[in-house]
CSV table of C-alpha atoms in Angstrom, one decimal:
chain,number,residue,atom,x,y,z
A,2,GLN,CA,77.5,-114.3,-58.1
A,3,ASN,CA,75.0,-115.1,-60.8
A,4,MET,CA,72.4,-117.9,-60.6
A,5,TYR,CA,71.3,-119.6,-63.7
A,6,TYR,CA,68.2,-121.8,-64.4
A,7,ASN,CA,68.0,-123.7,-67.7
A,8,GLY,CA,70.6,-121.4,-69.2
A,9,SER,CA,68.9,-118.1,-68.2
A,10,ARG,CA,70.2,-115.8,-65.6
A,11,ILE,CA,67.5,-115.6,-62.9
A,12,GLY,CA,69.3,-113.8,-60.1
A,13,GLU,CA,72.3,-113.5,-57.9
A,14,ILE,CA,73.7,-113.9,-54.5
A,15,GLU,CA,76.1,-111.2,-53.5
A,16,ASP,CA,79.1,-111.8,-51.3
A,17,ASP,CA,77.3,-110.2,-48.4
A,18,GLY,CA,74.4,-112.7,-48.8
A,19,ASP,CA,71.9,-110.4,-50.4
A,20,VAL,CA,69.6,-112.4,-52.7
A,21,TYR,CA,68.2,-111.0,-55.9
A,22,ILE,CA,65.8,-112.5,-58.4
A,23,ASN,CA,65.3,-110.7,-61.7
A,24,GLY,CA,66.9,-107.6,-60.3
A,25,SER,CA,64.8,-107.2,-57.2
A,26,ARG,CA,66.2,-107.9,-53.7
A,27,VAL,CA,64.1,-110.7,-52.2
A,28,GLY,CA,66.1,-111.7,-49.2
A,29,GLN,CA,69.3,-112.3,-47.3
A,30,ILE,CA,71.3,-115.3,-46.2
A,31,GLU,CA,73.5,-114.5,-43.2
A,32,ASP,CA,76.9,-116.1,-42.4
A,33,ASP,CA,75.4,-117.7,-39.4
A,34,GLY,CA,72.8,-119.5,-41.6
A,35,ASP,CA,69.8,-117.4,-40.9
A,36,VAL,CA,67.6,-116.9,-44.0
A,37,TYR,CA,65.4,-113.8,-44.4
A,38,LYS,CA,62.7,-113.0,-47.0
A,39,SER,CA,61.1,-109.6,-47.2
A,40,GLY,CA,62.7,-108.7,-43.8
A,41,SER,CA,61.4,-111.7,-41.9
A,42,ARG,CA,63.4,-114.7,-40.7
A,43,VAL,CA,62.1,-117.7,-42.5
A,44,GLY,CA,64.7,-120.3,-41.9
A,45,GLN,CA,68.1,-121.5,-40.8
A,46,ILE,CA,70.9,-123.6,-42.3
A,47,GLU,CA,72.8,-125.3,-39.4
A,48,ASP,CA,76.6,-126.0,-39.5
A,49,ASP,CA,75.8,-129.7,-39.9
A,50,GLY,CA,73.8,-129.0,-43.0
A,51,ASP,CA,70.3,-129.4,-41.5
A,52,VAL,CA,67.8,-126.9,-43.0
A,53,TYR,CA,64.9,-125.5,-41.0
A,54,LYS,CA,62.0,-123.6,-42.4
A,55,ASN,CA,59.7,-121.8,-40.1
A,56,GLY,CA,61.1,-123.9,-37.2
A,57,SER,CA,60.7,-127.3,-38.8
A,58,ARG,CA,63.5,-129.5,-40.2
A,59,VAL,CA,62.8,-129.7,-44.0
A,60,GLY,CA,66.1,-131.0,-45.4
A,61,GLU,CA,69.8,-131.5,-45.4
A,62,ILE,CA,72.8,-130.3,-47.4
A,63,GLU,CA,75.5,-133.0,-47.4
A,64,ASP,CA,79.2,-132.2,-47.5
A,65,ASP,CA,79.4,-133.9,-50.9
A,66,GLY,CA,76.7,-131.6,-52.3
A,67,ASP,CA,73.7,-134.0,-52.1
A,68,ILE,CA,70.5,-132.3,-51.3
A,69,TYR,CA,67.7,-134.0,-49.3
A,70,VAL,CA,64.2,-132.6,-48.8
A,71,ASN,CA,62.0,-134.3,-46.3
A,72,GLY,CA,64.3,-137.4,-46.2
A,73,SER,CA,64.5,-137.9,-50.0
A,74,ARG,CA,67.5,-137.2,-52.2
A,75,VAL,CA,66.3,-134.6,-54.7
A,76,GLY,CA,69.4,-133.2,-56.2
A,77,GLU,CA,73.0,-132.1,-56.0
A,78,ILE,CA,75.2,-129.1,-56.2
A,79,GLU,CA,78.6,-130.1,-57.6
A,80,ASP,CA,81.9,-128.4,-56.8
A,81,ASP,CA,81.8,-126.6,-60.2
A,82,GLY,CA,78.5,-125.1,-59.4
A,83,ASP,CA,76.3,-127.3,-61.6
A,84,VAL,CA,72.9,-127.8,-60.0
A,85,TYR,CA,71.0,-131.1,-60.5
A,86,TYR,CA,67.4,-131.8,-59.7
A,87,ASN,CA,65.8,-135.2,-60.0
A,88,GLY,CA,68.8,-136.4,-62.1
A,89,SER,CA,68.9,-133.5,-64.6
A,90,ARG,CA,71.2,-130.5,-64.8
A,91,VAL,CA,68.9,-127.5,-64.3
A,92,GLY,CA,71.2,-124.7,-63.2
A,93,GLU,CA,74.5,-123.2,-62.4
A,94,CYS,CA,75.8,-121.2,-59.6
A,95,GLU,CA,79.6,-121.0,-60.0
A,96,GLY,CA,81.4,-119.2,-57.1
A,97,VAL,CA,78.4,-119.4,-54.7
A,98,ARG,CA,78.8,-121.0,-51.4
A,99,ARG,CA,77.1,-124.5,-51.6
A,100,ASP,CA,74.9,-123.9,-48.6
A,101,TRP,CA,73.7,-120.6,-50.0
A,102,ALA,CA,73.1,-122.1,-53.4
A,103,ALA,CA,71.1,-124.9,-51.9
A,104,ALA,CA,69.1,-122.4,-49.9
A,105,PHE,CA,68.3,-120.5,-53.1
A,106,PHE,CA,67.4,-123.4,-55.4
A,107,PHE,CA,66.0,-126.0,-53.1
A,108,PHE,CA,64.5,-124.4,-50.0
A,109,PHE,CA,63.7,-120.7,-49.9
A,110,PHE,CA,63.9,-118.7,-53.1
A,111,TRP,CA,63.4,-120.7,-56.3
A,112,ASP,CA,60.8,-123.4,-57.1
A,113,LEU,CA,62.5,-126.0,-59.3
A,114,ASP,CA,59.2,-127.7,-60.1
A,115,SER,CA,57.6,-124.6,-61.7
A,116,GLY,CA,60.8,-122.8,-62.7
A,117,THR,CA,59.7,-119.6,-60.9
A,118,ALA,CA,60.5,-117.6,-57.8
A,119,ARG,CA,58.8,-118.7,-54.5
């Protein structure tokens, strides 16, 4: 499914969890929550929504779509796939699992502050 940032298509997450940015495969998100970049496991999304990066808890994905990074609410992924960051709509990811979209935009693959890939 396509991922959009400020109206531009920046990548996609395929049904098998393969992650692409600008046409290049950059990682994989497994059904069990393991996150890989360049072949290395870099994180985990737990069933309860806790997000771990390199072994440290860095955030949480709430059932209602709220996203917390280091204890602060920074955004939301709505049911329709709209992505909000610091109160502004910045992207869209319709049809993408909410936890995978959060992994993409908020934790592992895209830097919302700079608008570039991590």
